[in-house]
XYZ file of C-alpha atoms in Angstrom:
188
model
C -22.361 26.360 3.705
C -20.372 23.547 5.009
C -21.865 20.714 6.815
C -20.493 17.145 8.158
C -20.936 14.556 5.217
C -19.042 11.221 6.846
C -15.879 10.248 8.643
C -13.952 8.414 5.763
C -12.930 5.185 7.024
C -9.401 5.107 8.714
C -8.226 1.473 7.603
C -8.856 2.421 3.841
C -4.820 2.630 2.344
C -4.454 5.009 0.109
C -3.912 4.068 -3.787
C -1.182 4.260 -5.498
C -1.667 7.013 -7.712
C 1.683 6.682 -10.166
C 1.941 5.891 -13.009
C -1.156 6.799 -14.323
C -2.245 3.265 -15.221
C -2.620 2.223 -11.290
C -5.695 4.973 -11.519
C -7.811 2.740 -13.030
C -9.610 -0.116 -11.029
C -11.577 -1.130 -14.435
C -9.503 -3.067 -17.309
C -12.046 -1.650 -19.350
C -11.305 2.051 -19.103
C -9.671 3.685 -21.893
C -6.145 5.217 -20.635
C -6.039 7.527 -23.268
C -8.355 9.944 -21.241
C -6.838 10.007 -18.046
C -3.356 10.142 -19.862
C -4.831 13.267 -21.898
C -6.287 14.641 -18.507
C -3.071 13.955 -16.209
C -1.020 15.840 -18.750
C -3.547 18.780 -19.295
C -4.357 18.845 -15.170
C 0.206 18.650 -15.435
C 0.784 21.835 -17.482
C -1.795 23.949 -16.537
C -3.202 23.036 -12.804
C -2.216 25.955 -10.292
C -2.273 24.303 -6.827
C -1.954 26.518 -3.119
C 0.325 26.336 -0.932
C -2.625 25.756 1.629
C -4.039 22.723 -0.309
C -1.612 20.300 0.423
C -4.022 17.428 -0.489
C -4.838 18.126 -4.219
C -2.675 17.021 -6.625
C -2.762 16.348 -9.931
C -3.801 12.890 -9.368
C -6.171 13.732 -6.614
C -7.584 16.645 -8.871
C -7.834 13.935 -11.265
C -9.364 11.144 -9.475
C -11.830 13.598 -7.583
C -13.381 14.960 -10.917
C -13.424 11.613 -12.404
C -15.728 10.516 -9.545
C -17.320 13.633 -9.726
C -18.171 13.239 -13.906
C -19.183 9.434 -12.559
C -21.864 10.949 -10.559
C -19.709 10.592 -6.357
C -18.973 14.010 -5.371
C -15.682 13.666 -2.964
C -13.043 15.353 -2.004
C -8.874 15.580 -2.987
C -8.233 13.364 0.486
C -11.199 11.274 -0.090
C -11.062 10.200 -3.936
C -7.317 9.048 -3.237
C -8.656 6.107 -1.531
C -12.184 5.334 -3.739
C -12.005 3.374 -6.543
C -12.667 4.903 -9.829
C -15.758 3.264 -12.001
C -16.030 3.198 -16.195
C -16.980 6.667 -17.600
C -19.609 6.409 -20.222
C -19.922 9.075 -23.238
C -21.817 11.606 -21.198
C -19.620 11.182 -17.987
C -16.534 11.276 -20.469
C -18.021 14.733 -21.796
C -18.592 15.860 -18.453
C -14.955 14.996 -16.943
C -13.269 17.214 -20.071
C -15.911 20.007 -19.075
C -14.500 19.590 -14.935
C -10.656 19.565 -15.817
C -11.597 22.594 -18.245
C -13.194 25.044 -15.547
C -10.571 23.793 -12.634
C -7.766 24.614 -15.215
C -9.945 28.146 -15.692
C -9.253 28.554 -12.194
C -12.240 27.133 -9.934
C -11.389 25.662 -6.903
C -11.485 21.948 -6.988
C -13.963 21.975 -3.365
C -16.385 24.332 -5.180
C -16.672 21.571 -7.975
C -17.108 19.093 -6.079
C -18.763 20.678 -3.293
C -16.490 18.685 -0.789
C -13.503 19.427 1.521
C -11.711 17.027 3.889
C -11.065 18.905 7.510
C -10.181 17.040 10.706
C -10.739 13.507 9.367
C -14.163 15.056 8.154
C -15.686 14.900 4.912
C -17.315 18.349 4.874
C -19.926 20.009 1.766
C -18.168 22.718 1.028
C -20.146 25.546 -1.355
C -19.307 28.573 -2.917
C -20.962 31.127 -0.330
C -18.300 30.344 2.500
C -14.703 30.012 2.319
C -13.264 26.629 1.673
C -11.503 24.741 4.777
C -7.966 25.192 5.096
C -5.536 23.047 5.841
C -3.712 25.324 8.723
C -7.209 26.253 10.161
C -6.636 22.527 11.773
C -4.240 23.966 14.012
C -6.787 26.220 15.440
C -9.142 23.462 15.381
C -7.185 20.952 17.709
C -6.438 23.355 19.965
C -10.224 23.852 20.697
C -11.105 20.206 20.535
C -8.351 19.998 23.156
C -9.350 22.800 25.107
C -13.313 21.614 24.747
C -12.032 18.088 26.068
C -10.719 19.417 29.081
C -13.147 21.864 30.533
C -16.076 18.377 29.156
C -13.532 16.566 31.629
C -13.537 18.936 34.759
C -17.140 20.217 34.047
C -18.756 17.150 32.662
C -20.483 19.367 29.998
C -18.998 22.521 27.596
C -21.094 24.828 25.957
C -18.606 26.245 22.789
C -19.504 29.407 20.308
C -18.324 30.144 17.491
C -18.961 33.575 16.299
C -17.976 34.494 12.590
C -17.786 30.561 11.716
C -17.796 31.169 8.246
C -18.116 27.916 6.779
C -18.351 26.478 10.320
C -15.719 23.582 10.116
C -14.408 24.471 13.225
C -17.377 23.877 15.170
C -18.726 20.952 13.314
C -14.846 18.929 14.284
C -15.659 19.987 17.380
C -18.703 18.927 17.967
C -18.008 15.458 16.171
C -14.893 15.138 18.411
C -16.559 16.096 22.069
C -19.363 14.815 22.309
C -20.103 16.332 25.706
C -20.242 19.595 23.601
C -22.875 21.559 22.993
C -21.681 24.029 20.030
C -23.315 26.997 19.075
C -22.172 28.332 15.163
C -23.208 32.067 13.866
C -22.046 33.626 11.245
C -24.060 37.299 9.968
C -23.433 36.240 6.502
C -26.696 34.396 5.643
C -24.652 32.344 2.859
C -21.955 30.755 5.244
């Protein structure tokens, strides 16, 4: 299940996310941790090809927020500042980095995925968003545009939408849309 969460804002910079202390917005925050987690996420974190956007710093920074209780995703938790982990949130941050070392995707964790400037919910009964499935969603935005322009109105379906990014960037992008999503897998 994958629905529309928020556009993130586009005049946000990004942090700078090297060396590790420029992680920390709080004075307060004990480096040790993120030093111990940056060199655990370092050795062991096994990254695709097709996830351009998480990092070991952005795998980082997203379960830190996560563990402080703001679920966002690899793109997203690059540009939001990171708050003071108490003894609980501490616990739960080792617990995070543990079971995405064990091999669990970082969107299922945090139940988020960035697509099309989207910040999408991303759960473990569809496929996570990929990043080359853009491709095939610009072209449709593109091609939705331009029948929206000549027609005034487009009616799009999207059969077998899985997790149904594609139609959801549509439909935030042309608003002149109507978009129809199916999927027979009651879980996507």
């Amino acid at each position: 299940f994958v629905s529309v969460i928020r556009r993130p804002p586009r005049s946000t910079p990004a942090c700078t996310l090297f060396p590790c202390a420029a992680l920390f917005r709080s004075k307060t925050q004990v480096d040790a941790l993120a030093m111990e987690a940056l060199q655990r996420l370092e050795a062991g974190l096994q990254t695709l090809p097709d996830k351009p956007e998480e990092t070991t710093a952005s795998a980082l920074r997203a379960l830190w927020l996560l563990a402080a209780g703001s679920a966002v995703s690899a793109t997203l938790a690059t540009e939001s500042p990171l708050a003071a982990l108490g003894a609980a949130e501490t616990d739960r941050f080792r617990l995070l980095i543990q079971r995405r070392l064990d091999g669990v995707p970082l969107a299922h964790l945090t139940e988020r995925q960035h697509f099309m400037g989207l910040e999408m919910l991303a759960g473990p009964g569809a496929l996570i968003p990929r990043h080359e499935t853009e491709i095939v969603g610009r072209a449709a935005v593109r091609l939705a545009r331009r029948l929206a322009e000549e027609q005034g109105h487009v009616l799009v379906v999207d059969v077998c939408t899985g997790s149904g990014n594609v139609a959801a960037a549509v439909a935030v992008a042309e608003p002149r849309a109507q978009v129809l999503a199916s999927d027979l897998d009651e879980d996507a």
